Structures are given as C-alpha cells and as structure tokens.
Short mmCIF file of C-alpha atoms in Angstrom, two decimals:
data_model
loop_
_atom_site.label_atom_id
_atom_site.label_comp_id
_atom_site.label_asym_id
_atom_site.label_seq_id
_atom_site.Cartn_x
_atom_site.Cartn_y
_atom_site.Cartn_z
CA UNK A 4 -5.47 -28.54 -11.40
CA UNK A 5 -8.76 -29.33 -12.70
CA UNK A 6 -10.77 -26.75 -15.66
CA UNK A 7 -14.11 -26.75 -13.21
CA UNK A 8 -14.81 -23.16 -13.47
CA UNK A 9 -15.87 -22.13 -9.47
CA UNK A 10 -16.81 -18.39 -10.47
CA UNK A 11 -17.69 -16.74 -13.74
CA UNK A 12 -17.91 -13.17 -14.36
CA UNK A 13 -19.52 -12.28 -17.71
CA UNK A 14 -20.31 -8.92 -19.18
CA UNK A 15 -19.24 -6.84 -15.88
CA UNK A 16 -19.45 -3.14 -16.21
CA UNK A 17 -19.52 -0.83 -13.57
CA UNK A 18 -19.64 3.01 -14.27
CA UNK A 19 -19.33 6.53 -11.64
CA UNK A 20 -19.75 9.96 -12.29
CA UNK A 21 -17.33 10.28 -15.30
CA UNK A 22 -15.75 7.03 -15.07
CA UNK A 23 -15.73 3.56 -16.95
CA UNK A 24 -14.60 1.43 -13.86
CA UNK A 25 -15.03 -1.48 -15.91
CA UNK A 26 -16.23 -2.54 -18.93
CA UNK A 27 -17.61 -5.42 -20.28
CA UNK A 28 -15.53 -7.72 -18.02
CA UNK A 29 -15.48 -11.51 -19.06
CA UNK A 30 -13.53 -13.65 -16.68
CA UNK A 31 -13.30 -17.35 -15.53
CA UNK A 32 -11.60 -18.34 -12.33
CA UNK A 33 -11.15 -22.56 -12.11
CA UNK A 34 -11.31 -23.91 -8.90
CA UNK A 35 -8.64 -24.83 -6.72
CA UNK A 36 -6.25 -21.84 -9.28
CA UNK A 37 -4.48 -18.71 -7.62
CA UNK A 38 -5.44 -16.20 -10.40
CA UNK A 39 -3.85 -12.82 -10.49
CA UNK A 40 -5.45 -9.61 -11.67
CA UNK A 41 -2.51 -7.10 -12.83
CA UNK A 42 -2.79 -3.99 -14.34
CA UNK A 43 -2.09 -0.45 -13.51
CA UNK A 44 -3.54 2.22 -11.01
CA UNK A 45 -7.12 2.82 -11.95
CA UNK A 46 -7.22 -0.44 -14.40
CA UNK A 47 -10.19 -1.70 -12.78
CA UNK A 48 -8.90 -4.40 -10.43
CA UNK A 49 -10.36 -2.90 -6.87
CA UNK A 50 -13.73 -2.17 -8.40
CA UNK A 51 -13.59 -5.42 -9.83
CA UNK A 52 -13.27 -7.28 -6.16
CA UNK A 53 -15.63 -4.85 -4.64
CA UNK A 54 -18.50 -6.57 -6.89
CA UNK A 55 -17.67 -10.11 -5.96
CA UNK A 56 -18.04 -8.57 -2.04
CA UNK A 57 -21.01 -6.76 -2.63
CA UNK A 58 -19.49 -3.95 -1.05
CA UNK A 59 -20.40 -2.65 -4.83
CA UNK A 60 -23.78 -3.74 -7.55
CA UNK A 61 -22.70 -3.61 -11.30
CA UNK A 62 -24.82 -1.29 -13.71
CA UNK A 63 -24.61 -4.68 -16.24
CA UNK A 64 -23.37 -8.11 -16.31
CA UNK A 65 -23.79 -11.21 -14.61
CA UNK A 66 -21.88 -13.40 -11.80
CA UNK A 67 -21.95 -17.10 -11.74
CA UNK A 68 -21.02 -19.47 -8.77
CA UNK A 69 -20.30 -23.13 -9.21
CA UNK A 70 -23.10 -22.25 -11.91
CA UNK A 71 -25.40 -20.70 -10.07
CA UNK A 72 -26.46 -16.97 -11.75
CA UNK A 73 -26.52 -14.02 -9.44
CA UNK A 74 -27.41 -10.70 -11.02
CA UNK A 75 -25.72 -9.18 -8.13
CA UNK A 76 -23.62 -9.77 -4.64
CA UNK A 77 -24.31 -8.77 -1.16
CA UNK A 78 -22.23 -8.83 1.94
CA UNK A 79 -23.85 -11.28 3.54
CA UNK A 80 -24.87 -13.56 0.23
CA UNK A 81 -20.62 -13.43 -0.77
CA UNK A 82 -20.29 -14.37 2.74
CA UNK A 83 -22.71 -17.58 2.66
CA UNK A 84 -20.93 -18.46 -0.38
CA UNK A 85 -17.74 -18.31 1.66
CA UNK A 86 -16.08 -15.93 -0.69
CA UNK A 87 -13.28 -13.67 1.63
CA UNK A 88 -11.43 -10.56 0.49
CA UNK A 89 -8.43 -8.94 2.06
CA UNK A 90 -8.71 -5.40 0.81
CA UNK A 91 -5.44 -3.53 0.23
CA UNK A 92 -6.86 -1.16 2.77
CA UNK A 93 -6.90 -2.45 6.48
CA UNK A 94 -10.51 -2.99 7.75
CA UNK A 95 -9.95 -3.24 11.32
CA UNK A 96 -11.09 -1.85 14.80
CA UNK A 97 -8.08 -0.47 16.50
CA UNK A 98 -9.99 0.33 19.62
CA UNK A 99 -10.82 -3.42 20.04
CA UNK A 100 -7.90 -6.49 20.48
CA UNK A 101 -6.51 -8.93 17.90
CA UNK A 102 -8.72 -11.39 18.22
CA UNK A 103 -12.13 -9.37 18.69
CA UNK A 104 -11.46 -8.11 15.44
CA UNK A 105 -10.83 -11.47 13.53
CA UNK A 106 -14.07 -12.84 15.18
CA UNK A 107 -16.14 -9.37 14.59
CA UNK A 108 -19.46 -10.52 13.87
CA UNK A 109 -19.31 -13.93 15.65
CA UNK A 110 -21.54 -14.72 18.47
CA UNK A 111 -21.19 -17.66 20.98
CA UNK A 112 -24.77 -17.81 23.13
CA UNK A 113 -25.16 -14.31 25.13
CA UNK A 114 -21.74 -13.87 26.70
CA UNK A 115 -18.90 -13.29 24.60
CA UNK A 116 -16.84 -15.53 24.93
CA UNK A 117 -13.10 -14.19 25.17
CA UNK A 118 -11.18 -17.20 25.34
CA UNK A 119 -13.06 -18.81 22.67
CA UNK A 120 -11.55 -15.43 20.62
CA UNK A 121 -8.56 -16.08 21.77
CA UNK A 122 -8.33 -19.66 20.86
CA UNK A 123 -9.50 -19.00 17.05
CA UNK A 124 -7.04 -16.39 16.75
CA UNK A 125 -4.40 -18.25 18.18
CA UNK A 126 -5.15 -21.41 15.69
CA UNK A 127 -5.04 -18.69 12.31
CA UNK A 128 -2.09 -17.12 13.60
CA UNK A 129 -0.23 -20.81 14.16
CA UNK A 130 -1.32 -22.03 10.74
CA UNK A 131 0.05 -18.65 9.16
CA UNK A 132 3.21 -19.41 11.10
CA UNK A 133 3.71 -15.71 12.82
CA UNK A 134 3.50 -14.70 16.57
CA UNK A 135 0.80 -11.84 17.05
CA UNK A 136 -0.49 -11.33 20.77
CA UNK A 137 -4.27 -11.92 20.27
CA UNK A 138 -4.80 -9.64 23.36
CA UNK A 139 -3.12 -6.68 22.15
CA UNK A 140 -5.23 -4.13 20.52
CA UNK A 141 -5.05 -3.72 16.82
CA UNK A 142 -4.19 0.46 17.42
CA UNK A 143 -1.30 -0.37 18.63
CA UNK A 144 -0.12 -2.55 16.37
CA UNK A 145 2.13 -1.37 13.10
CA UNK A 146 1.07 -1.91 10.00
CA UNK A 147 2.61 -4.80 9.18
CA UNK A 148 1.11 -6.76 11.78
CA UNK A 149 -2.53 -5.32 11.18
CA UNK A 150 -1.84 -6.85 7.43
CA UNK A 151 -0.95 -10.16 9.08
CA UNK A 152 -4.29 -10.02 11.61
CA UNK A 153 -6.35 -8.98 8.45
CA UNK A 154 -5.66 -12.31 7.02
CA UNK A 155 -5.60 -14.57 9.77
CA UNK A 156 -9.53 -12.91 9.97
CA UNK A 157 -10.01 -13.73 6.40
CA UNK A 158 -8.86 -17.67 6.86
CA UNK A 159 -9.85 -18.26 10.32
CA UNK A 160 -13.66 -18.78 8.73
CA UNK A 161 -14.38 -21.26 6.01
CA UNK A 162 -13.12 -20.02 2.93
CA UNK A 163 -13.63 -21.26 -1.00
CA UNK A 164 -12.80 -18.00 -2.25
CA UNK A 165 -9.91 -16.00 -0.98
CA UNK A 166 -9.37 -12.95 -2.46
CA UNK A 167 -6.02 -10.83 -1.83
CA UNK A 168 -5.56 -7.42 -2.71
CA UNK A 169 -1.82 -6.39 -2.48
CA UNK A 170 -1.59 -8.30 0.98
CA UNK A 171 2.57 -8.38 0.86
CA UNK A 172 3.03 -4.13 0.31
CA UNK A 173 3.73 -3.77 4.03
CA UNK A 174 5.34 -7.57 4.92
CA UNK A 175 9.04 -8.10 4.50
CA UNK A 176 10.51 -10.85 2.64
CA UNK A 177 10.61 -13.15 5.87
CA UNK A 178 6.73 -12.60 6.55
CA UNK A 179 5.86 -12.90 2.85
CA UNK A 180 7.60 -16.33 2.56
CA UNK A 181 5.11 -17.28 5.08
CA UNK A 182 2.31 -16.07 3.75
CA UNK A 183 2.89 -17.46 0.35
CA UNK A 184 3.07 -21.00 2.59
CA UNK A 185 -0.25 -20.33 3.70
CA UNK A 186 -1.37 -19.76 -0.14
CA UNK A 187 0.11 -22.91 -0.50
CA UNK A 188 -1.64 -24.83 2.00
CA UNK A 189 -4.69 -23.49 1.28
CA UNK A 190 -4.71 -24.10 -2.62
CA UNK A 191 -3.30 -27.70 -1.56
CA UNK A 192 -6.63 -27.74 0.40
CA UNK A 193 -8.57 -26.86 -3.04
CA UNK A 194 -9.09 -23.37 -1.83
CA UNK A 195 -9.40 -20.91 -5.10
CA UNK A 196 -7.78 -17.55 -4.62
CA UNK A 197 -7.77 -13.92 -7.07
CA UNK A 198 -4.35 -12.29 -6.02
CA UNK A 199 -3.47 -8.50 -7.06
CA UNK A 200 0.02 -7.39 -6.71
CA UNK A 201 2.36 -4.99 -8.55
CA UNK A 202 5.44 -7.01 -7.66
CA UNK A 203 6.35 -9.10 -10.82
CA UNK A 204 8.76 -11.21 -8.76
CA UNK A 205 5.25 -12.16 -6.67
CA UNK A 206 2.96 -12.52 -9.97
CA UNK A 207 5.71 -15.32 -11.36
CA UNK A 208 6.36 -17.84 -8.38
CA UNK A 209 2.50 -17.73 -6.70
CA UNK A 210 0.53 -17.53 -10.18
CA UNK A 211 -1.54 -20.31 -11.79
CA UNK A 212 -2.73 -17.85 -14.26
CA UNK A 213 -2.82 -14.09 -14.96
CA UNK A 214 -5.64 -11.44 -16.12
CA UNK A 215 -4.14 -8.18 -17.60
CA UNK A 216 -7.28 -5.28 -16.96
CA UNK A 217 -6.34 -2.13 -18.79
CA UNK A 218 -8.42 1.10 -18.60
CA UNK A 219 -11.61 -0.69 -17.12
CA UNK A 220 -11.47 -3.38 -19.93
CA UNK A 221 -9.99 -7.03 -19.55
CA UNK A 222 -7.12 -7.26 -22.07
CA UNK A 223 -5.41 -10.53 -21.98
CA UNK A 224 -5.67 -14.18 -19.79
CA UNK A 225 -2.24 -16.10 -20.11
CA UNK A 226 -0.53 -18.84 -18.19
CA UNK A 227 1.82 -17.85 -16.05
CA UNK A 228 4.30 -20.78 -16.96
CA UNK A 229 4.26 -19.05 -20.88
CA UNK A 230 4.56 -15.71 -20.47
CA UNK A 231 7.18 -13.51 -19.71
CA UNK A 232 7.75 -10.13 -17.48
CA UNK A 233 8.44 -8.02 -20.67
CA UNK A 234 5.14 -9.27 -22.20
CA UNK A 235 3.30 -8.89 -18.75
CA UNK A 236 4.24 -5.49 -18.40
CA UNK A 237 3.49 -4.52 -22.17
CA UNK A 238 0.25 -5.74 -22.27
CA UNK A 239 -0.02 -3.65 -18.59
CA UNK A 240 0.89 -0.08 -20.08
CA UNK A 241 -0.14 -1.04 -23.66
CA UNK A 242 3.64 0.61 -24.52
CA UNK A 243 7.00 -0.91 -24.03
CA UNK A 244 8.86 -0.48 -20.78
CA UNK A 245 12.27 -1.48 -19.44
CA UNK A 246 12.20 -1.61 -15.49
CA UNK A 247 15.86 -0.04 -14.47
CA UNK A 248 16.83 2.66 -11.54
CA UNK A 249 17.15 6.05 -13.22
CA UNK A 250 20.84 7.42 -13.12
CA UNK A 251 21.75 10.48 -11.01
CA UNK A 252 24.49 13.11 -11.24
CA UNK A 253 24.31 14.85 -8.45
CA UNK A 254 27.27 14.93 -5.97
CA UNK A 255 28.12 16.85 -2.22
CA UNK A 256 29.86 15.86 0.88
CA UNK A 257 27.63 18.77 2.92
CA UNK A 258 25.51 16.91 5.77
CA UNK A 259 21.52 18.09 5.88
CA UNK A 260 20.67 15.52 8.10
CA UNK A 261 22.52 14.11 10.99
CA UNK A 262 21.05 11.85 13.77
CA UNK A 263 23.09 11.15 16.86
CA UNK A 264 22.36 8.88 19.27
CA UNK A 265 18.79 8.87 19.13
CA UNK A 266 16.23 7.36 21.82
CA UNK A 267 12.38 7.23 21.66
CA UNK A 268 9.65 5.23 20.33
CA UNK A 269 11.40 1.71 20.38
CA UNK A 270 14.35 3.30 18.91
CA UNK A 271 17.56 3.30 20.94
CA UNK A 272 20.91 4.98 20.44
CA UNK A 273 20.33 5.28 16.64
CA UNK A 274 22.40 7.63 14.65
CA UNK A 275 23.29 7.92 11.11
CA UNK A 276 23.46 10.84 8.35
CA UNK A 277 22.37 12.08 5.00
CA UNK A 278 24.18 14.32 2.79
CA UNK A 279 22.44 16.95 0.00
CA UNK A 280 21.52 14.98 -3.64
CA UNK A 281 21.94 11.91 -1.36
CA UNK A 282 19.55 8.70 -1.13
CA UNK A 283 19.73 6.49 2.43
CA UNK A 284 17.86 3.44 2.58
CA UNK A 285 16.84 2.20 5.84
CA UNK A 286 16.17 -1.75 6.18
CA UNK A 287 14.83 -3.75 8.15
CA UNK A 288 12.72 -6.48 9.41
CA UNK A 289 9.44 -5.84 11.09
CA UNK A 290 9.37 -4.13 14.46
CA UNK A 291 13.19 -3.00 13.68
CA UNK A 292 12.02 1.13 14.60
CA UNK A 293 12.35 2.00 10.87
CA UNK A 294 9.21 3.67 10.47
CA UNK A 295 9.07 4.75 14.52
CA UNK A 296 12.56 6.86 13.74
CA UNK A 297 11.22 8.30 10.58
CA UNK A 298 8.02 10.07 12.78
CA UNK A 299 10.80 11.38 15.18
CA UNK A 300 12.95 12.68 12.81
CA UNK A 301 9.58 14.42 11.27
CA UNK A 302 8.16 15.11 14.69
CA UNK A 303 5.38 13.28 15.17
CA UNK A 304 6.48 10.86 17.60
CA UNK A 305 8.56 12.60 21.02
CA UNK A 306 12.27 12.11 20.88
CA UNK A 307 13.51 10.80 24.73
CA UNK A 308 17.28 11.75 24.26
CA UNK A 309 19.50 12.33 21.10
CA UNK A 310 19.51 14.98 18.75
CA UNK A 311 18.08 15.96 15.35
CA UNK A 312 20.16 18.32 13.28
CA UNK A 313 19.16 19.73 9.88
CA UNK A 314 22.12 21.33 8.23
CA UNK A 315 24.08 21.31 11.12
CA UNK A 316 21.40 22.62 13.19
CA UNK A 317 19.84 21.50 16.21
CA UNK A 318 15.91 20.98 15.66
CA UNK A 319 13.25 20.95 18.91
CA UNK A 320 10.73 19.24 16.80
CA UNK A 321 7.78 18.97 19.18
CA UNK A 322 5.30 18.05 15.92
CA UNK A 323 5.01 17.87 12.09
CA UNK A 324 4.48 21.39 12.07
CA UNK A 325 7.71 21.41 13.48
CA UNK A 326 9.13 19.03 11.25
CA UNK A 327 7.88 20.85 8.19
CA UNK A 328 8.60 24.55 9.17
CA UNK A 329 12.87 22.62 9.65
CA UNK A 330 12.34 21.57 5.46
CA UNK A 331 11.30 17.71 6.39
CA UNK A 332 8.32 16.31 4.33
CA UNK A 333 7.43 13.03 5.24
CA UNK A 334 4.99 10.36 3.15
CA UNK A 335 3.82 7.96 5.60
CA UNK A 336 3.49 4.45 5.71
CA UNK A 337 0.01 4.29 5.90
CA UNK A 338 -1.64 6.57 3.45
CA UNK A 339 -5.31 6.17 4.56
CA UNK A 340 -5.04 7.22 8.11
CA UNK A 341 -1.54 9.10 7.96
CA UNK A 342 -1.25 10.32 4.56
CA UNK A 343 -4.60 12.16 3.14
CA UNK A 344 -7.94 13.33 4.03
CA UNK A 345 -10.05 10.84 2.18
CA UNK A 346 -13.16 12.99 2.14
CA UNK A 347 -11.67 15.99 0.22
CA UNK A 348 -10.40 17.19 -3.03
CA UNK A 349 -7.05 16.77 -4.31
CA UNK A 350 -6.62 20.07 -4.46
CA UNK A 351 -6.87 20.66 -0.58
CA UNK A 352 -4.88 17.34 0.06
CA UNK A 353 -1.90 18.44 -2.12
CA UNK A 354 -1.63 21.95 -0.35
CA UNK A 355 -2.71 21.10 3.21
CA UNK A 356 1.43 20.60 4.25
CA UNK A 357 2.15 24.10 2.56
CA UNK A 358 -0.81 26.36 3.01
CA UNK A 359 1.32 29.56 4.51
CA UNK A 360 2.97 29.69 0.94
CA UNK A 361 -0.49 29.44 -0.78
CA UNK A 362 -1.94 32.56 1.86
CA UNK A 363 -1.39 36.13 1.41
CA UNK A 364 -2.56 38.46 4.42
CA UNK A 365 -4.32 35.43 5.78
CA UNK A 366 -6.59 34.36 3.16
CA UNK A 367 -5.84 31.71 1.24
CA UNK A 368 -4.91 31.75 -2.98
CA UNK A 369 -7.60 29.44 -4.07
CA UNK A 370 -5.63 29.86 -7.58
CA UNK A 371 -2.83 28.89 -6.74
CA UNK A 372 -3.94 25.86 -4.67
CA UNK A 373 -5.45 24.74 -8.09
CA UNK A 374 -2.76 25.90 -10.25
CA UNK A 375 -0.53 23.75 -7.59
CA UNK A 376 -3.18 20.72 -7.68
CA UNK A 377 -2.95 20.73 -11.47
CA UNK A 378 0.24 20.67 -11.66
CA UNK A 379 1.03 17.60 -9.58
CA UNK A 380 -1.73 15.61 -11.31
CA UNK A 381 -0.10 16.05 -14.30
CA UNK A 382 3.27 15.73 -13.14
CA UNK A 383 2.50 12.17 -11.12
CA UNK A 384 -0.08 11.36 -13.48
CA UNK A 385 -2.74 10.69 -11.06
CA UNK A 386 -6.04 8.79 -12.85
CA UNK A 387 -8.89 11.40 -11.74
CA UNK A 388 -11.87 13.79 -13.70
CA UNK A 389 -10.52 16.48 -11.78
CA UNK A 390 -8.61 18.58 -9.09
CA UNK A 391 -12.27 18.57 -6.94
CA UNK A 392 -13.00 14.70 -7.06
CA UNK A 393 -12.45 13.56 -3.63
CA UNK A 394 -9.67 11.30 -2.78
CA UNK A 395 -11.73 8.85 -1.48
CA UNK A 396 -12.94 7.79 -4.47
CA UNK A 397 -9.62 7.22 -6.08
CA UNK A 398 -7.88 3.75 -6.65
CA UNK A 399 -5.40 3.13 -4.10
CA UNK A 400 -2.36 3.41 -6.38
CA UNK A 401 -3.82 6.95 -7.13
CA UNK A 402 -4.06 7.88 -3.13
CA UNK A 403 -0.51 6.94 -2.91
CA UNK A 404 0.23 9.34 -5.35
CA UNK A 405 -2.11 11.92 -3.85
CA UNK A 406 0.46 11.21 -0.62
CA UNK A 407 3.05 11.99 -2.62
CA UNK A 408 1.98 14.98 -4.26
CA UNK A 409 1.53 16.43 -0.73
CA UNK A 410 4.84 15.42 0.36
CA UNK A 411 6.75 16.85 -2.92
CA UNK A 412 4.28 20.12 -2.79
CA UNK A 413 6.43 20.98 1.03
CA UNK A 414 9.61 21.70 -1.57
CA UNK A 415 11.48 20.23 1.84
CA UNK A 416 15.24 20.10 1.44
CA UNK A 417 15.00 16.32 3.24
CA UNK A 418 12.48 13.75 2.08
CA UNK A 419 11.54 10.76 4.13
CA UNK A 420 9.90 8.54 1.96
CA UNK A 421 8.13 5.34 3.88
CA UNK A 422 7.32 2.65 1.53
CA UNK A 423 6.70 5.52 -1.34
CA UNK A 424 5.61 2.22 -4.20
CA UNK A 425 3.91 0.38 -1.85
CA UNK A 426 0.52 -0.58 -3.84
CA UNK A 427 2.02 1.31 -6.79
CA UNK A 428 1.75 -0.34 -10.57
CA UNK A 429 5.54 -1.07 -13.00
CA UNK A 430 4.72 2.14 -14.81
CA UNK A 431 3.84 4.38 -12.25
CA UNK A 432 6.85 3.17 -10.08
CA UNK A 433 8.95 4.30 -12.95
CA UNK A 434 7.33 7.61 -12.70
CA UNK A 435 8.02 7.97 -8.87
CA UNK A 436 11.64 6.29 -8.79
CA UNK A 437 12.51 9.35 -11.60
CA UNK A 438 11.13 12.02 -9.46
CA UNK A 439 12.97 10.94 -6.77
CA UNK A 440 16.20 11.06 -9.05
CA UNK A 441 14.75 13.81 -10.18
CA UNK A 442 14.63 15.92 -6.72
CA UNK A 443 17.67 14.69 -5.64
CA UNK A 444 19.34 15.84 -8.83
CA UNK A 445 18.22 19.62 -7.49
CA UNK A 446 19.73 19.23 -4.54
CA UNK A 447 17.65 17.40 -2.04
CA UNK A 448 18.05 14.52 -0.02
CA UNK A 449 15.95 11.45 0.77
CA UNK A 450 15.64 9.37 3.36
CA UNK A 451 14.06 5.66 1.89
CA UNK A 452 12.38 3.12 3.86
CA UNK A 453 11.40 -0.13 1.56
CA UNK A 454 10.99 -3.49 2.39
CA UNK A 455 11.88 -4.14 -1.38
CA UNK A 456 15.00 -4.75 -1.16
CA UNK A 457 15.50 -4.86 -4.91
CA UNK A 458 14.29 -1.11 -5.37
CA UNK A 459 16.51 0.01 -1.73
CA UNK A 460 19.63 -1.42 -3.64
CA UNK A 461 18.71 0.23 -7.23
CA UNK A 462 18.21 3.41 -5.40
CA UNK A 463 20.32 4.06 -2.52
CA UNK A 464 23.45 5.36 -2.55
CA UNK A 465 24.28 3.64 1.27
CA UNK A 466 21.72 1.64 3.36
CA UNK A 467 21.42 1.51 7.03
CA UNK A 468 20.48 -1.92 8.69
CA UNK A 469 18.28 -1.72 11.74
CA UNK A 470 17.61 -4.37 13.72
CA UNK A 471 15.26 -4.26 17.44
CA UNK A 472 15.75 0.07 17.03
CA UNK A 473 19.47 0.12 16.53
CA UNK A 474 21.63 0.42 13.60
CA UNK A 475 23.16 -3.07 13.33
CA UNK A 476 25.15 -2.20 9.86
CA UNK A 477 25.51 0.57 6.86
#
C-alpha cells in the first residue's frame, strides 16, 4: 500500500444547537487503505461522513481530494468525485423493487429500461456473492437483505471512495464473510474505503489503519497491525474497560413464556419456552423466522395456528397493544421505522409504550413523563442536551438506546430483545448487557435475538437454533 494521500480532512468542525459534533478534525486517508473510524455513540463519526456526502457543510475546515481544496461537499460534487457512503441507516424505497432502487437516479434515453435494472443489479449482487431477487420490492424484504441491496447500490456505480457505516449490524457471520470478500476485491482493485464498526473482532482482520474520535475531537491514528483491543478500547472511553458478560444470580423453574407449536409469518410448528430471571437466545441464519416469531409472540404479526401463553396463560394477541397490555415489551430490529418516532422528544418516545400508567382521569402526567424521560437518560446514558431534543437528531447508537428506554419503560415481565447492540459502541454495550443482567436479576425474562454469536453465548442461559422457521436445535 502506497502513502498517496486520496482525501484530506483538515481543521473539520461542525457545531448544532448545543453541540460540538466535531472539532478541529485533522485526518488523512491513503489511497487504496480501508481506514476505520471507532469511537463511541455521539463521538463524531456519522457527522463526520455526512460532510464528505454533503448531506452536511462544516462551520470550519477544509476537504482535500487527490489535492484538490473544496471548502465544502455537495451531493452531487461527492458523487462526481465517485465518493459512495452506505449509511448505517437504510436509504431505500420500499414501494419500488430491488433493482429500481440500486439504479435510482439513472436514466437510459426516455423509457426506463427494466431489464437494463435488472441486469446491473444482477451483476452487483453476483460480485457480492448473495442471491437477492432484483424484482422483489425492497418493503418486503427483511432487513438484512435491504443492508445487502444498500451496498450492491453503493458498488454497482464507479466507486474510489467507499464509505461503510456499520454495514455488518444486521448480516450474520455467513453474509459478513462475503462482504468482507467484496472489501477485498475492491481494495485489490485500489478502491479506498472509511469503515465504522463497533465490533472489535471486525476493526482487527479488515483494518489497514484506525482513527479513535472521542467527544467530537480526533484522538489517536494507529496501525492496526500495532495496536491492541485493550489499547483500542482505552483510547475509545478515555478509561479502562474489560469486555466480559456480567454474572447473574437469579434462579426459577416457573415458565412465563411458553410457545407451542407455532405457525405464521414463515414460521412453522415452532415451540420453545422461557422461564422467570431466564435469558433465551434465538439463532439463526438469515430468513430463519427469528425476528418474524418475535412480532407474533409481541403481536404484531397474526399467528395462523399455535398458541402463546404468558404464565401459563393463553394470550389472543391481535396487536402490540395486545402484546403489551399481556407484560411483553419488544425492541425491534429496526429502530428507525419500528422502534421510535424520529421527529419527537425523548420524552414522548420513552413513554409512548406506557402512557395509561403516566394518565390519571385521562389526562396525561406531563411530570412524570419527564421525571420518567430523565431517568432513563441517565440510567442508559444517552448523549443528548435534553429530554425535548428530538430523536432524530441523535447519533444512531443514541436512537438505539432511545429504543431501549421505551422497551425497559413497559416494566414487562418478558423482554424480547432483537439485535438490542446492534450499532451500539464497547462501553455502551457494557451498559446494556448489565441492565439486562440487571432486569433479569428482578425477576424478568428475556428473550435475545443476536447474530453475535459471541454476546448470545456470554449471555444466554440456553439458545434455540432456527433454521427455514423451525427450531432445528436448543
């Protein structure tokens, strides 16, 4: 790898309403390098991307590529350039197909041209190495997939620049081994890429080199062949941490949840149990009905035959109202159109699932909602200037825990947590893995879907296996 530098950043600073998003940002990418930004929820690293896109204009600094000096970026000028980001939230059209969305924007004389579409989404999806019908439409698609058709968009046009932004949170080992041949392939090619990932495992095997942004500021560049993961993550929190599974004492053979023979939603003649203080992984690979059992359990998605029982009752969950007035509280897989409502407060997204407790006679306890709100951003440590700041404007680490403030705010005797870290920093996965030890400790009982398979291990006490929506081991 050669030291031409391909994009300079020198002196970035970008500042909101009570915020330092970054500071003073000096940073040197060398062509042909995969460079990885790390650091934790609210470091810096999304706001950071967003000015290379132009989806954002910095209040100071200035960006040079291949030596050129441009005091700012625009969509269209980072596209000329052929500078690509993968944002860590989907950017997709579910009401049009696969392979309208990956060539949105393109135009072929005055007739689009469908099988042209289909042919360029067919040639990203073959050089990626997965099997994604370019006909189907992206809405009906999990979330997996829409990762995978958000990056065959991003490489299916030329590309000097690739920038990824937690692209493996919803893959599974199988589909990340692919895309990490596509990295390959690509940086074999000369292409230059800026990866962001919380998963040290990741940082380690795809890294040339690796910035560490802290509180808006860039803190330390290091080679990824001399450094270590307790250095990484010290320089990340600015404090020393030991990643390990917290320890739990709690202990009961009584049932609270018990599936039998469930059908519905892909899922067919699933059943399985969880007792009280107990945590059940489920695994998986993708399409396996993990996250499709979850909504029926919770009663989003219609159950076709089977039963749900909660404490040895039988539940007739026709929706999440349902599910929630039974004592299941459910944190989604996707946050951003499942999880929160991006254009309001924290305070109203943390009491939304439990507003009758928060009402007297009808009206609602605007005190307590805040008193509630304040509690659970200090309790998750969420990165905000207040309970009123709308979640749309937090970092996506800081949604998640928005999600799970919402979740935990239910007090719901069974938790299903679906891919609860996902996008979430070392420290702050610390934070969550001890309130779930935490909850469980009290008495409750979780239900833990993870593609990690490292953290389903360190915190399940049994783990289901399912494979095309039926339980293939525990």
């Amino acid at each position: 790898m050669g030291q031409e530098v391909i994009l300079s950043l020198q002196g970035m600073t970008k500042r909101y309403a009570g915020v330092v998003a970054n500071h003073d940002i000096n940073l040197d990418i060398y062509k042909g390098e995969v460079h990885t930004l790390v650091g934790e929820n609210g470091a810096g690293k999304s706001t950071l991307i967003k000015c290379l896109s132009g989806a954002v204009i910095p209040d100071e600094g200035r960006i040079f590529w291949k030596g050129k000096e441009y005091l700012a970026m625009s969509p269209k000028l980072s596209h000329n350039l052929g500078i690509r980001i993968v944002y860590q939230e989907l950017c997709l059209v579910d009401s049009l197909t696969v392979a309208e969305n990956i060539c949105l924007g393109e135009k072929k004389g005055r007739i689009v041209d469908y099988q042209y579409y289909n042919q360029v989404a067919e040639a990203a999806f073959q050089r990626m190495g997965v099997s994604i019908d370019p006909g189907k439409y992206v809405g009906d698609l999990t979330t997996a997939q829409q990762q995978l058709v958000e990056i065959a968009k991003a490489i299916s046009k030329g590309v000097e620049l690739l920038v990824l932004d937690e692209p493996t949170a919803p893959l599974t080992v199988e589909e990340i081994d692919k895309l990490f041949e596509v990295m390959a392939k690509l940086k074999a090619e000369g292409v230059t890429m800026i990866y962001i990932s919380h998963r040290m495992d990741e940082i380690f095997r795809v890294s040339d080199r690796i910035t560490v942004l802290r509180d808006g500021e860039s803190v330390k560049s290091l080679s990824a062949a001399e450094t270590t993961r307790a250095e990484l993550i010290n320089y990340m929190v600015g404090r020393q941490l030991t990643e390990t599974f917290p320890e739990r004492s709690f202990h009961s053979d009584e049932k609270v949840l018990e599936v039998e023979h469930l059908y519905g939603m892909g899922d067919s003649d699933v059943s399985l149990y969880v007792k009280r203080g107990e945590i059940v992984g489920l695994a998986g690979l993708l399409g396996a009905g993990r996250t499709e059992l979850a909504r029926m359990i919770y009663g989003a998605d219609s159950i076709q035959k089977g039963a749900v029982k909660i404490k040895g009752k039988t539940l007739h969950l026709k929706s999440p109202a349902d599910g929630i007035a039974a004592g299941i509280g459910l944190l989604p897989e996707d946050r951003k159109r499942q999880g929160i409502l991006l254009p309001f407060g924290i305070d109203w997204n943390v009491s939304i699932s439990c507003v009758k407790k928060l009402s007297r006679f009808g009206f609602m306890m605007f005190e307590r909602i805040a008193e509630l709100a304040q509690e659970y951003v200090n309790k998750l440590k969420i990165a905000a200037p207040g309970i009123k700041v709308k979640v749309e404007s937090l970092s996506g680490g800081n949604q998640q825990k928005v999600v799970l403030a919402k979740t935990l705010a239910t007090e719901s005797e069974l938790l299903i947590f679906d891919e609860p870290t996902r996008g979430i920093d070392v420290g702050a996965k610390q934070e969550i893995y001890q309130l779930m030890a935490d909850a469980v400790n009290e008495g409750k009982s979780i239900l833990l879907i993870s593609s990690d398979m490292e953290e389903l291990l360190g915190m399940s006490d049994r783990i289901y296996v399912l494979t095309e929506g039926k339980v293939a081991g525990c």
